[in-house]
Amino acid sequence: MSWLTPIKNGSLFVKYKWLTLLLTLLFTVGISSGAQSLYFDSSYKTFFADDNPQRLEFENIQRTFTKSDNVLFVLSAPDGNVYTPGFLKAVASLTKDAWHLPFSVRVDSITNFQHVSADEDDLLVEDLVDTTVDLSAEQLADIREIALSEPLLKNRLVKDGSGSTGIFITLKLPEESPYESSEVGDAALALKAKFQQTHPDIDIRITGSTMLSHAFSTSAQSDGETIVPLMYAVVLVITFITLRSLLSTFISLIIIGMATSATLGVAGWLGFYFTSISSIVPTIVLTLAVADSVHLLKTMQTLMRSGLSRNNAIIESMKLNHTAVFLTSVTTIIGFLGLNSSAVPNYHDLGNMTAIGVFFAYFFSITTLPALVAILPIKQKALTTQEKKKSPFNSQSIAHLVTKHTSVILTITSVLTAASIFMLPKMESYDEPLKYFSQKIEFRRDSDFAIQNLTGIDTIEIALPSIKGSVAEPEYLAELDTLKSMLEKQPDVVHVSTLSDTMKKLNRSMNGDDDTFYRLPDERELASQYLLLYELSLPRGLDLNNTVNLNKSSSKVMVTFGDTNSKRIIEVVDITRNWIKKNSKNFDQPAIGSPSVMFAHISKSNIDSMIEGAAVTFMVITLSIMITLRSVKLGALSILSNVLPSLLAFGLWALVIAKADMAVAVAATVTIGIMVDFIVHFLVKYSKYRQDNTTQEAITKTMSMVSGPIISTALILISGFSILALSEFRLNWVLGALSALIILLATLFVFVVIPAVLTKFDRDQQKVAQVA
């Protein structure tokens, strides 16, 4: 439409430059006020949708028993001996203080472990360690022997041959605030600092599921303090080197700032929040926002060198680039909206917020940018013949080289594609939340230490309702004990906690501590009496609610893994389900879950969902290109540029990394919308020049026009995502590294493979439909 022309070519905004600048600035300031509503939710549960089957099963277990959010302090004795009076007093002191952590409902340690013994006909339940008296060598030896033989302690809070012990704090987070995990984490770190002041010789480390959530928050904060400033610096330096103009770089900075501010504002108004994944939105928007500016400004500079005035040059640049800039923005938005197919809600937010940012980058690039160009005194001198010869990218030479070696290029591409397809099945798919963090993160180092020196942090919880409605049934307890024996034989399992251990211990104690009675009671009434007597003897906070539900109809088995991976966790869960199905006659509708189980399944779920999402995204983008270019042939050609760079990148990733976590699938969808930008710019220009030129002439002219903007944009995008790969959070560095690799391959593809394909298959002299 003719009335759209002043908008499409920017002449309207050049004419009313001051009004345009004022209105867009006021709009940005107004809408960005919504950013104050943004907050950070560090809970690991943000990775899982409300209807996630593993989450539902785990929450069902938590409703039946005490919640299992936790913090684990690992204390190491300075001389390697846990069983000394001084060290045990220190453990008792920290055990007492740990009760004051926010939302703490239970604290377990070697010192307050409720040891059961017989006193004639009475059941005696008391702390294993009495630190109020001077402990003799004989008493310390007894404590050590009991601790290392106690099933509820060994490989959980103590370990034979280790100089470390643990203090396990169970929490009941009310889930009323997104800051609960951070509050607990900060309090735990403060308690650690306080303890170190009074016991500087004792090494203390902290891990646990709640500290995992806290680590999500601190790693995102660390990235924000390091990666974002570095990203701005690198992008601006590359932009300046590309444009060789302070004023043009300043314009790019303004567009970046306005797009980012508006994005965060809208996100706040719409109720979005940040997570460890979506916190990188400003970084990605920054990288993408500068791309539109560079395309427009780079072309403007080229036109100014040919003699056009500044205002006419930006108007002509808008004419030449508006279709491409609009289409690339649309395809990038479609790519990021494709993340809504992810099984991980955090990626929905990442995709939606970034899509908003891409829209604003486009909006300000076609409105504010022309106005700023008209206002600021940008100058551009023409390149001399000698400077042109120094250009590192000679479009005519490249076009000639590609035309000459078309068959070789296509053959190499085919071989590499086949090799990549062959490598893909070798890539394993699993997620390990602990390994989301690099060794530079304290939580990762502390967790690794705990696994090597005390116990693991990966667990599965098994809720086993009694089919007869009572956990005191002898058949139920026997089956429970058999299940425990099976689980203890599984590789990587270091500890299994069950009610059957407690019942054996009670039976022995009620029979004068005679070891021959360390077996399950034979009668339900006797077992029920033992349980009642035992519960009446337990102090407040150390009851059986973490193992048995209130009406004694169900018990919980806790399985702890040592150094393991998500694949093994899933295997043990499957083995357990199959064992119960084949062997159980006393368990009624068992449930198995835990954060470890949830994360173990999320990678495959995410890959499956992202494959479907990527397919839809891919088809929508291809259709958009066909419609805009009015050419099925060129639209079909864009398919190659979308598929092959990703395929080659994944093949190389499978060869070098050999692991696909949730971020790998996300990178594929994200980059579909980004890398198509290059082919769009190329094909838009090619379709124009192909009308009155041969294929080779059209390729040469197209390369001459788009090489500068595409290479500049590619450098910015590759640098931006490469900096993201510096993150200490694995999911971010995987997204950054893989995206940078795909974009690099896509750039090479546009300048080498696409011209070769056009040379091979577009030999006729018929005119190509002109793009409006």
mmCIF file of N, CA and C in Angstrom, residues 365-468:
data_model
loop_
_atom_site.group_PDB
_atom_site.id
_atom_site.type_symbol
_atom_site.label_atom_id
_atom_site.label_comp_id
_atom_site.label_asym_id
_atom_site.label_seq_id
_atom_site.Cartn_x
_atom_site.Cartn_y
_atom_site.Cartn_z
ATOM 1 N N SER A 365 14.325 -0.243 15.486
ATOM 2 C CA SER A 365 15.258 -0.145 14.358
ATOM 3 C C SER A 365 14.633 0.551 13.161
ATOM 4 N N ILE A 366 13.305 0.404 12.985
ATOM 5 C CA ILE A 366 12.672 1.035 11.826
ATOM 6 C C ILE A 366 12.055 2.391 12.170
ATOM 7 N N THR A 367 12.059 2.765 13.442
ATOM 8 C CA THR A 367 11.496 4.060 13.838
ATOM 9 C C THR A 367 12.561 4.970 14.436
ATOM 10 N N THR A 368 13.110 4.574 15.565
ATOM 11 C CA THR A 368 14.073 5.428 16.275
ATOM 12 C C THR A 368 15.398 5.539 15.526
ATOM 13 N N LEU A 369 15.847 4.426 14.936
ATOM 14 C CA LEU A 369 17.145 4.454 14.245
ATOM 15 C C LEU A 369 17.175 5.480 13.103
ATOM 16 N N PRO A 370 16.203 5.488 12.164
ATOM 17 C CA PRO A 370 16.237 6.518 11.115
ATOM 18 C C PRO A 370 16.192 7.936 11.679
ATOM 19 N N ALA A 371 15.420 8.114 12.765
ATOM 20 C CA ALA A 371 15.340 9.443 13.375
ATOM 21 C C ALA A 371 16.694 9.867 13.938
ATOM 22 N N LEU A 372 17.373 8.949 14.617
ATOM 23 C CA LEU A 372 18.690 9.267 15.174
ATOM 24 C C LEU A 372 19.708 9.550 14.072
ATOM 25 N N VAL A 373 19.643 8.789 12.979
ATOM 26 C CA VAL A 373 20.554 9.034 11.854
ATOM 27 C C VAL A 373 20.337 10.433 11.301
ATOM 28 N N ALA A 374 19.069 10.858 11.207
ATOM 29 C CA ALA A 374 18.762 12.191 10.683
ATOM 30 C C ALA A 374 19.202 13.292 11.639
ATOM 31 N N ILE A 375 19.256 12.977 12.928
ATOM 32 C CA ILE A 375 19.622 13.983 13.931
ATOM 33 C C ILE A 375 21.135 14.113 14.096
ATOM 34 N N LEU A 376 21.816 12.991 14.178
ATOM 35 C CA LEU A 376 23.256 13.004 14.471
ATOM 36 C C LEU A 376 24.078 13.238 13.204
ATOM 37 N N PRO A 377 25.146 14.002 13.312
ATOM 38 C CA PRO A 377 25.965 14.367 12.131
ATOM 39 C C PRO A 377 26.919 13.249 11.707
ATOM 40 N N ILE A 378 26.366 12.154 11.255
ATOM 41 C CA ILE A 378 27.194 11.023 10.823
ATOM 42 C C ILE A 378 27.824 11.345 9.474
ATOM 43 N N LYS A 379 29.116 11.077 9.384
ATOM 44 C CA LYS A 379 29.824 11.287 8.132
ATOM 45 C C LYS A 379 30.465 9.985 7.685
ATOM 46 N N GLN A 380 30.625 9.844 6.378
ATOM 47 C CA GLN A 380 31.215 8.636 5.830
ATOM 48 C C GLN A 380 31.979 8.980 4.565
ATOM 49 N N LYS A 381 33.298 8.842 4.617
ATOM 50 C CA LYS A 381 34.078 9.132 3.428
ATOM 51 C C LYS A 381 34.135 7.899 2.534
ATOM 52 N N ALA A 382 34.257 8.144 1.252
ATOM 53 C CA ALA A 382 34.297 7.054 0.284
ATOM 54 C C ALA A 382 35.598 6.274 0.425
ATOM 55 N N LEU A 383 35.521 4.971 0.202
ATOM 56 C CA LEU A 383 36.715 4.133 0.245
ATOM 57 C C LEU A 383 37.559 4.366 -1.006
ATOM 58 N N THR A 384 38.843 4.432 -0.809
ATOM 59 C CA THR A 384 39.742 4.545 -1.955
ATOM 60 C C THR A 384 39.874 3.187 -2.633
ATOM 61 N N THR A 385 40.404 3.203 -3.836
ATOM 62 C CA THR A 385 40.607 1.951 -4.576
ATOM 63 C C THR A 385 41.524 1.013 -3.812
ATOM 64 N N GLN A 386 42.546 1.599 -3.158
ATOM 65 C CA GLN A 386 43.490 0.786 -2.397
ATOM 66 C C GLN A 386 42.815 0.152 -1.191
ATOM 67 N N GLU A 387 41.913 0.890 -0.525
ATOM 68 C CA GLU A 387 41.184 0.334 0.625
ATOM 69 C C GLU A 387 40.246 -0.778 0.197
ATOM 70 N N LYS A 388 39.645 -0.644 -0.974
ATOM 71 C CA LYS A 388 38.762 -1.690 -1.475
ATOM 72 C C LYS A 388 39.524 -2.969 -1.725
ATOM 73 N N LYS A 389 40.781 -2.825 -2.215
ATOM 74 C CA LYS A 389 41.589 -4.007 -2.496
ATOM 75 C C LYS A 389 41.990 -4.724 -1.215
ATOM 76 N N LYS A 390 42.035 -3.959 -0.093
ATOM 77 C CA LYS A 390 42.423 -4.558 1.183
ATOM 78 C C LYS A 390 41.271 -5.293 1.861
ATOM 79 N N SER A 391 40.082 -5.184 1.277
ATOM 80 C CA SER A 391 38.918 -5.831 1.891
ATOM 81 C C SER A 391 39.163 -7.326 2.041
ATOM 82 N N PRO A 392 38.944 -7.870 3.236
ATOM 83 C CA PRO A 392 39.209 -9.297 3.475
ATOM 84 C C PRO A 392 38.212 -10.209 2.764
ATOM 85 N N PHE A 393 37.118 -9.634 2.298
ATOM 86 C CA PHE A 393 36.090 -10.462 1.654
ATOM 87 C C PHE A 393 35.842 -9.910 0.260
ATOM 88 N N ASN A 394 36.392 -10.556 -0.754
ATOM 89 C CA ASN A 394 36.219 -10.159 -2.143
ATOM 90 C C ASN A 394 35.095 -10.983 -2.744
ATOM 91 N N SER A 395 33.922 -10.353 -2.873
ATOM 92 C CA SER A 395 32.731 -11.084 -3.298
ATOM 93 C C SER A 395 32.896 -11.701 -4.679
ATOM 94 N N GLN A 396 33.557 -10.984 -5.583
ATOM 95 C CA GLN A 396 33.722 -11.510 -6.941
ATOM 96 C C GLN A 396 34.596 -12.759 -6.943
ATOM 97 N N SER A 397 35.675 -12.719 -6.152
ATOM 98 C CA SER A 397 36.572 -13.876 -6.087
ATOM 99 C C SER A 397 35.875 -15.074 -5.451
ATOM 100 N N ILE A 398 35.117 -14.833 -4.384
ATOM 101 C CA ILE A 398 34.402 -15.920 -3.721
ATOM 102 C C ILE A 398 33.372 -16.524 -4.655
ATOM 103 N N ALA A 399 32.606 -15.668 -5.346
ATOM 104 C CA ALA A 399 31.594 -16.160 -6.279
ATOM 105 C C ALA A 399 32.233 -16.997 -7.380
ATOM 106 N N HIS A 400 33.355 -16.515 -7.897
ATOM 107 C CA HIS A 400 34.047 -17.254 -8.952
ATOM 108 C C HIS A 400 34.551 -18.600 -8.428
ATOM 109 N N LEU A 401 35.095 -18.604 -7.209
ATOM 110 C CA LEU A 401 35.632 -19.828 -6.612
ATOM 111 C C LEU A 401 34.524 -20.855 -6.387
ATOM 112 N N VAL A 402 33.381 -20.400 -5.881
ATOM 113 C CA VAL A 402 32.252 -21.300 -5.630
ATOM 114 C C VAL A 402 31.727 -21.877 -6.934
ATOM 115 N N THR A 403 31.615 -21.020 -7.943
ATOM 116 C CA THR A 403 31.118 -21.478 -9.248
ATOM 117 C C THR A 403 32.040 -22.515 -9.861
ATOM 118 N N LYS A 404 33.330 -22.316 -9.698
ATOM 119 C CA LYS A 404 34.322 -23.206 -10.289
ATOM 120 C C LYS A 404 34.335 -24.572 -9.610
ATOM 121 N N HIS A 405 34.068 -24.595 -8.312
ATOM 122 C CA HIS A 405 34.193 -25.849 -7.547
ATOM 123 C C HIS A 405 32.841 -26.305 -6.986
ATOM 124 N N THR A 406 31.784 -26.071 -7.724
ATOM 125 C CA THR A 406 30.442 -26.411 -7.263
ATOM 126 C C THR A 406 30.311 -27.890 -6.889
ATOM 127 N N SER A 407 30.772 -28.765 -7.764
ATOM 128 C CA SER A 407 30.637 -30.216 -7.523
ATOM 129 C C SER A 407 31.402 -30.652 -6.285
ATOM 130 N N VAL A 408 32.609 -30.109 -6.107
ATOM 131 C CA VAL A 408 33.422 -30.456 -4.938
ATOM 132 C C VAL A 408 32.721 -30.010 -3.656
ATOM 133 N N ILE A 409 32.187 -28.792 -3.661
ATOM 134 C CA ILE A 409 31.509 -28.252 -2.475
ATOM 135 C C ILE A 409 30.297 -29.099 -2.119
ATOM 136 N N LEU A 410 29.501 -29.450 -3.111
ATOM 137 C CA LEU A 410 28.289 -30.231 -2.847
ATOM 138 C C LEU A 410 28.629 -31.646 -2.397
ATOM 139 N N THR A 411 29.715 -32.204 -2.936
ATOM 140 C CA THR A 411 30.133 -33.551 -2.523
ATOM 141 C C THR A 411 30.598 -33.547 -1.069
ATOM 142 N N ILE A 412 31.440 -32.581 -0.711
ATOM 143 C CA ILE A 412 31.925 -32.481 0.672
ATOM 144 C C ILE A 412 30.761 -32.278 1.637
ATOM 145 N N THR A 413 29.828 -31.421 1.241
ATOM 146 C CA THR A 413 28.652 -31.167 2.089
ATOM 147 C C THR A 413 27.845 -32.438 2.299
ATOM 148 N N SER A 414 27.675 -33.218 1.249
ATOM 149 C CA SER A 414 26.916 -34.470 1.340
ATOM 150 C C SER A 414 27.602 -35.469 2.258
ATOM 151 N N VAL A 415 28.936 -35.567 2.136
ATOM 152 C CA VAL A 415 29.690 -36.501 2.970
ATOM 153 C C VAL A 415 29.601 -36.104 4.448
ATOM 154 N N LEU A 416 29.772 -34.818 4.717
ATOM 155 C CA LEU A 416 29.703 -34.337 6.102
ATOM 156 C C LEU A 416 28.302 -34.533 6.684
ATOM 157 N N THR A 417 27.304 -34.335 5.865
ATOM 158 C CA THR A 417 25.925 -34.541 6.315
ATOM 159 C C THR A 417 25.684 -35.997 6.685
ATOM 160 N N ALA A 418 26.149 -36.904 5.819
ATOM 161 C CA ALA A 418 25.994 -38.340 6.097
ATOM 162 C C ALA A 418 26.740 -38.737 7.362
ATOM 163 N N ALA A 419 27.943 -38.182 7.550
ATOM 164 C CA ALA A 419 28.725 -38.480 8.751
ATOM 165 C C ALA A 419 28.006 -37.978 10.008
ATOM 166 N N SER A 420 27.387 -36.820 9.911
ATOM 167 C CA SER A 420 26.661 -36.261 11.057
ATOM 168 C C SER A 420 25.462 -37.127 11.419
ATOM 169 N N ILE A 421 24.741 -37.576 10.412
ATOM 170 C CA ILE A 421 23.587 -38.457 10.657
ATOM 171 C C ILE A 421 24.049 -39.745 11.338
ATOM 172 N N PHE A 422 25.207 -40.235 10.932
ATOM 173 C CA PHE A 422 25.765 -41.455 11.524
ATOM 174 C C PHE A 422 26.141 -41.241 12.990
ATOM 175 N N MET A 423 26.596 -40.037 13.337
ATOM 176 C CA MET A 423 27.063 -39.761 14.700
ATOM 177 C C MET A 423 25.924 -39.505 15.685
ATOM 178 N N LEU A 424 24.794 -39.011 15.202
ATOM 179 C CA LEU A 424 23.720 -38.592 16.110
ATOM 180 C C LEU A 424 23.267 -39.669 17.093
ATOM 181 N N PRO A 425 23.094 -40.932 16.667
ATOM 182 C CA PRO A 425 22.652 -41.957 17.635
ATOM 183 C C PRO A 425 23.645 -42.214 18.762
ATOM 184 N N LYS A 426 24.884 -41.768 18.611
ATOM 185 C CA LYS A 426 25.895 -41.993 19.640
ATOM 186 C C LYS A 426 25.773 -40.996 20.793
ATOM 187 N N MET A 427 24.893 -40.016 20.643
ATOM 188 C CA MET A 427 24.748 -38.991 21.671
ATOM 189 C C MET A 427 23.732 -39.440 22.712
ATOM 190 N N GLU A 428 24.187 -39.563 23.971
ATOM 191 C CA GLU A 428 23.303 -39.982 25.062
ATOM 192 C C GLU A 428 22.502 -38.802 25.571
ATOM 193 N N SER A 429 21.288 -39.086 26.024
ATOM 194 C CA SER A 429 20.399 -38.035 26.497
ATOM 195 C C SER A 429 20.094 -38.219 27.976
ATOM 196 N N TYR A 430 20.618 -37.348 28.803
ATOM 197 C CA TYR A 430 20.279 -37.348 30.230
ATOM 198 C C TYR A 430 20.719 -36.046 30.876
ATOM 199 N N ASP A 431 20.095 -35.733 32.016
ATOM 200 C CA ASP A 431 20.410 -34.514 32.766
ATOM 201 C C ASP A 431 20.840 -34.872 34.175
ATOM 202 N N GLU A 432 21.849 -34.155 34.661
ATOM 203 C CA GLU A 432 22.329 -34.318 36.030
ATOM 204 C C GLU A 432 22.424 -32.926 36.654
ATOM 205 N N PRO A 433 21.464 -32.567 37.512
ATOM 206 C CA PRO A 433 21.424 -31.195 38.031
ATOM 207 C C PRO A 433 22.709 -30.757 38.724
ATOM 208 N N LEU A 434 23.398 -31.688 39.410
ATOM 209 C CA LEU A 434 24.642 -31.316 40.072
ATOM 210 C C LEU A 434 25.671 -30.825 39.051
ATOM 211 N N LYS A 435 25.700 -31.476 37.889
ATOM 212 C CA LYS A 435 26.679 -31.125 36.872
ATOM 213 C C LYS A 435 26.225 -29.978 35.979
ATOM 214 N N TYR A 436 25.097 -29.349 36.342
ATOM 215 C CA TYR A 436 24.742 -28.084 35.699
ATOM 216 C C TYR A 436 25.756 -26.997 36.073
ATOM 217 N N PHE A 437 26.483 -27.237 37.174
ATOM 218 C CA PHE A 437 27.392 -26.222 37.700
ATOM 219 C C PHE A 437 28.842 -26.651 37.498
ATOM 220 N N SER A 438 29.687 -25.695 37.170
ATOM 221 C CA SER A 438 31.105 -25.998 36.980
ATOM 222 C C SER A 438 31.779 -26.164 38.338
ATOM 223 N N GLN A 439 33.006 -26.635 38.294
ATOM 224 C CA GLN A 439 33.771 -26.832 39.529
ATOM 225 C C GLN A 439 34.098 -25.506 40.229
ATOM 226 N N LYS A 440 33.900 -24.397 39.544
ATOM 227 C CA LYS A 440 34.153 -23.101 40.173
ATOM 228 C C LYS A 440 33.048 -22.704 41.142
ATOM 229 N N ILE A 441 31.884 -23.358 41.025
ATOM 230 C CA ILE A 441 30.757 -23.067 41.907
ATOM 231 C C ILE A 441 30.919 -23.854 43.203
ATOM 232 N N GLU A 442 30.818 -23.166 44.329
ATOM 233 C CA GLU A 442 31.055 -23.789 45.636
ATOM 234 C C GLU A 442 30.102 -24.958 45.889
ATOM 235 N N PHE A 443 28.840 -24.816 45.487
ATOM 236 C CA PHE A 443 27.879 -25.893 45.689
ATOM 237 C C PHE A 443 28.339 -27.166 44.995
ATOM 238 N N ARG A 444 28.880 -27.054 43.792
ATOM 239 C CA ARG A 444 29.355 -28.235 43.058
ATOM 240 C C ARG A 444 30.531 -28.871 43.796
ATOM 241 N N ARG A 445 31.485 -28.065 44.254
ATOM 242 C CA ARG A 445 32.652 -28.613 44.955
ATOM 243 C C ARG A 445 32.234 -29.280 46.264
ATOM 244 N N ASP A 446 31.338 -28.637 46.994
ATOM 245 C CA ASP A 446 30.878 -29.206 48.268
ATOM 246 C C ASP A 446 30.117 -30.515 48.049
ATOM 247 N N SER A 447 29.304 -30.547 47.002
ATOM 248 C CA SER A 447 28.526 -31.751 46.717
ATOM 249 C C SER A 447 29.440 -32.895 46.293
ATOM 250 N N ASP A 448 30.421 -32.605 45.460
ATOM 251 C CA ASP A 448 31.381 -33.635 45.045
ATOM 252 C C ASP A 448 32.133 -34.185 46.258
ATOM 253 N N PHE A 449 32.485 -33.301 47.180
ATOM 254 C CA PHE A 449 33.195 -33.728 48.398
ATOM 255 C C PHE A 449 32.300 -34.650 49.227
ATOM 256 N N ALA A 450 31.032 -34.269 49.366
ATOM 257 C CA ALA A 450 30.094 -35.086 50.147
ATOM 258 C C ALA A 450 29.941 -36.470 49.530
ATOM 259 N N ILE A 451 29.846 -36.540 48.219
ATOM 260 C CA ILE A 451 29.679 -37.823 47.537
ATOM 261 C C ILE A 451 30.898 -38.717 47.741
ATOM 262 N N GLN A 452 32.084 -38.135 47.684
ATOM 263 C CA GLN A 452 33.310 -38.925 47.809
ATOM 264 C C GLN A 452 33.611 -39.315 49.250
ATOM 265 N N ASN A 453 33.186 -38.495 50.209
ATOM 266 C CA ASN A 453 33.623 -38.711 51.588
ATOM 267 C C ASN A 453 32.515 -39.089 52.569
ATOM 268 N N LEU A 454 31.253 -39.015 52.146
ATOM 269 C CA LEU A 454 30.200 -39.325 53.103
ATOM 270 C C LEU A 454 29.024 -40.048 52.458
ATOM 271 N N THR A 455 28.260 -39.347 51.662
ATOM 272 C CA THR A 455 27.056 -39.919 51.069
ATOM 273 C C THR A 455 26.687 -39.151 49.822
ATOM 274 N N GLY A 456 25.757 -39.696 49.056
ATOM 275 C CA GLY A 456 25.325 -39.011 47.847
ATOM 276 C C GLY A 456 24.206 -38.034 48.113
ATOM 277 N N ILE A 457 23.874 -37.250 47.086
ATOM 278 C CA ILE A 457 22.765 -36.296 47.215
ATOM 279 C C ILE A 457 21.611 -36.665 46.295
ATOM 280 N N ASP A 458 21.835 -37.617 45.399
ATOM 281 C CA ASP A 458 20.741 -38.111 44.553
ATOM 282 C C ASP A 458 19.970 -39.192 45.305
ATOM 283 N N THR A 459 18.657 -39.072 45.313
ATOM 284 C CA THR A 459 17.823 -40.028 46.048
ATOM 285 C C THR A 459 16.585 -40.392 45.233
ATOM 286 N N ILE A 460 15.966 -41.501 45.622
ATOM 287 C CA ILE A 460 14.600 -41.762 45.186
ATOM 288 C C ILE A 460 13.793 -42.143 46.419
ATOM 289 N N GLU A 461 12.557 -41.711 46.460
ATOM 290 C CA GLU A 461 11.657 -42.006 47.564
ATOM 291 C C GLU A 461 10.556 -42.927 47.060
ATOM 292 N N ILE A 462 10.259 -43.966 47.838
ATOM 293 C CA ILE A 462 9.263 -44.962 47.438
ATOM 294 C C ILE A 462 8.200 -45.032 48.526
ATOM 295 N N ALA A 463 6.988 -44.596 48.196
ATOM 296 C CA ALA A 463 5.870 -44.674 49.141
ATOM 297 C C ALA A 463 5.147 -45.995 48.930
ATOM 298 N N LEU A 464 5.011 -46.773 50.017
ATOM 299 C CA LEU A 464 4.468 -48.125 49.915
ATOM 300 C C LEU A 464 3.287 -48.298 50.871
ATOM 301 N N PRO A 465 2.080 -47.989 50.428
ATOM 302 C CA PRO A 465 0.892 -48.220 51.273
ATOM 303 C C PRO A 465 0.671 -49.715 51.487
ATOM 304 N N SER A 466 0.249 -50.067 52.686
ATOM 305 C CA SER A 466 -0.044 -51.469 52.995
ATOM 306 C C SER A 466 -1.416 -51.834 52.457
ATOM 307 N N ILE A 467 -1.487 -52.955 51.773
ATOM 308 C CA ILE A 467 -2.764 -53.373 51.190
ATOM 309 C C ILE A 467 -3.775 -53.703 52.284
ATOM 310 N N LYS A 468 -3.296 -54.051 53.502
ATOM 311 C CA LYS A 468 -4.197 -54.344 54.631
ATOM 312 C C LYS A 468 -4.373 -53.139 55.546
#
